[in-house]
Amino acid sequence: MRKRNSLAVSLAVFLICTVVAVVVAGIAGYYIGHDGGYRSGYNAGYNEGYGKGRDEGLVAGAQAAYREGYNTGYSTGYRHGFSNGTLNVAKALYMGLKDRILREIVQVSAPNLPSKIKVGCLMALTGELGPMGVEIAKGAQLAVALVNRLGGVAGRPVELILEDTGTDPSKALTACKKLVEVDGVKVIVGPMASGEVMAVGSYVNERKVVLVSPSATSPYITLNFPDDYVFRVVGSDTAQAKALVKLALDAGCRKIATLVMDNPYGVGIEDVVSSLIKDKIVLKVRYDPKKMDFRTELTQIKGAGVDGVIYVGYYEDGRVMFRQALELGLDNIKWFAAEGVYGEPMLVVPESAEFMYRAVLGTRPLPPLISFYDEFLEEYEAVFGAKPAAPYIEYCFDATLMLLEAIAKAGVYDGAAIKEKLMEISSSFLGASGYKAFDSVGDQLMQIYSTWKVVKDDGKYKIIDVGAITP
Amino acid sequence: MYTLNLPQIFFNSIITGSIFMLAAIGLSLSYSLSRFPNFAHAEYITLGGYIGFLLFEQLNMHLYIAFTASFLVSGLLSLLSYTVLFKPLQDRGAPMVYLMVASIGLGITIRHIIQQIWGGSPLTIRAVWPRWDIGPLTISGLYLYLIATVISTSIVLHLLLASTIIGKCIRAVSDNIELASSVGVNVDNVSRFVWFVGGGLAGLSGFFMVAIANAIPLLGWRLLIPAFAVTVLGGVGSFYGALIAAYTLGFAENISVIGLTALGLPTDLKMLVFFITIVVVLLAKPEGIIASIRRGLRV
């Protein structure tokens, strides 16, 4: 019995000991394990947190530094740019046009220039723009004649080689190739239409020939040929599209339709407008300007329930468009028109004038505040015996003078060198069409638009400027 | 996103179709009688437009006088070109291609004379037409004149062709010229009559185009392509075919504008839609619409 008892006791003791040992070991294990887990967890978390914190800290720090640097740089740059710009214009003004030609083009020492300076000129002398092109070419002829009279480029006579583009992009390219390959020109004034500039752009880039268009306004020229040999002395329609959008938004329009002629001018503006206010454009219509019957296009706009229309057209189609818009009662919505329909010819048709009076607000490039137009006009009348008979003649004159000055400054008849100097001289060039500084992609830096509308005075219609927009 | 103003689109199509019809009738009838496509037809349209502009806008005459003069002057020009140029050529046995080339040459000559007189830039009639709003529909007085002209022209031509001697003669010559002349139809007189009336109607279409839009030297040339399309689609020489074809194409053109805009495409392409319609119809019915509807009765 005792022996059995002692066996039972020792068994019990053993069991208790085992339980205690297991519990103790468990507790100890728990703590030890916990500690280890904690440590490794801690380490992992620490590492990750540290890494992330460091990265974000670096970014935030960099951003703060960037912001500060940007602000300081901007204000300093702005100050410098402003005073420099003022100085440039003041200098240009002070010199006067002929004095500038004498000092910067004629009385320059450039021993490496060829004995004759060739300037190519691509103009639409026939075709749709023919009547206008013949006049615009006179701008280049006048500039060349003036420089030659004053002594030529660094003493060398200038020869203008004029080629017809026939208002046709493919003919423009053929004419351009002739100028470059047969005549060996390195600078070209023209062509006039955006479509023509688009056609010759890649070719002149490849051959390093500097091209300055007096009148092509399509945004596509900047998009397709940024930072290259294609320049223009007239504002890009990107800015005009922005001005139109601003007008429409200021007028409180929420649903807008675009109605544009189907060419680079119209579609270029449409593209910029719809990229700016995609969510507000309800309907986009591109029409054929030759068709002369737009009732269904206008019916579409009427049905779209818009409160504003952004319109791009020319006189011929514009008069029919506005007359038919009045017919269809579209004068109860607001119309915003680009400069293609600015001018007296629009007011010849009473219905078109009445529609513009009721519904249209427009934009157009503001005439330059300061320029040498008077000096240009005097020269022009002395040479041609009449007043300039088309727009853009003074632009063509400026384009030619700028190229000649760039050649004189470059000292060599080489496209790359002339291009570089052209950018440089533009910042102080004040011509017959105003201040001509280029931005970094060869477009005009200064672009201010005025807003216009038609008013009725004693039963007669008149177009007046009502404001200005800097896009 | 937007609602279609169907009544207005329907109305616009009627207007387009009416212009096509006036422009095409003469082309179709003279084609069937004299058996060559007359490209100078475009210039009858243009001249009618400029005559209307001259009398109505420049000389401030009454609309009806300008309207009648457009018809008469274009009709006389058409008659003259037939008697002085095409008829003598035909009498000398000129084949179709020669006549066609002669008509192109005549057309260019007339177009340049018009351009010398009035200049190349667009001219516009300044008149202000009355306007009415009927529900969703906006109608201008000018379009009522156009519709009235087309309806009365259609009735007169129908009566002429169906129940007068000259109408029977026209149909006879159009069907078989040798047979007709052998039974005593004076082919010459019938042809002169048809050329005069066809040219006059073309002149009216020009008059309305100028009133709707602008007068430009290429006015008729731009209408000539739809006019040929109407002629081909309706069946050469078929008045009723031309009537149906003109309105079919009028609708096709206006509806395609809606479709193209909805697809975000430029509306210049409406001409394409227009020609696809013709190709499809001609593949199915090569003899033109009316011949398949009323085979046997060719008018």
mmCIF file of N, CA, C and O in Angstrom, chain B residues 4 12 237 291:
data_model
loop_
_atom_site.group_PDB
_atom_site.id
_atom_site.type_symbol
_atom_site.label_atom_id
_atom_site.label_comp_id
_atom_site.label_asym_id
_atom_site.label_seq_id
_atom_site.Cartn_x
_atom_site.Cartn_y
_atom_site.Cartn_z
ATOM 1 N N LEU B 4 -31.733 66.447 -82.818
ATOM 2 C CA LEU B 4 -31.760 66.715 -84.242
ATOM 3 C C LEU B 4 -33.026 67.483 -84.562
ATOM 4 O O LEU B 4 -34.116 67.075 -84.174
ATOM 5 N N ASN B 12 -34.083 71.849 -95.306
ATOM 6 C CA ASN B 12 -32.808 72.150 -95.952
ATOM 7 C C ASN B 12 -32.558 71.219 -97.135
ATOM 8 O O ASN B 12 -32.056 71.636 -98.174
ATOM 9 N N GLY B 237 -32.018 61.818 -119.682
ATOM 10 C CA GLY B 237 -33.209 62.176 -120.432
ATOM 11 C C GLY B 237 -34.505 61.967 -119.696
ATOM 12 O O GLY B 237 -35.569 62.256 -120.220
ATOM 13 N N ALA B 291 -36.164 54.310 -114.552
ATOM 14 C CA ALA B 291 -36.333 53.247 -115.548
ATOM 15 C C ALA B 291 -36.689 51.936 -114.870
ATOM 16 O O ALA B 291 -37.437 51.126 -115.418
#
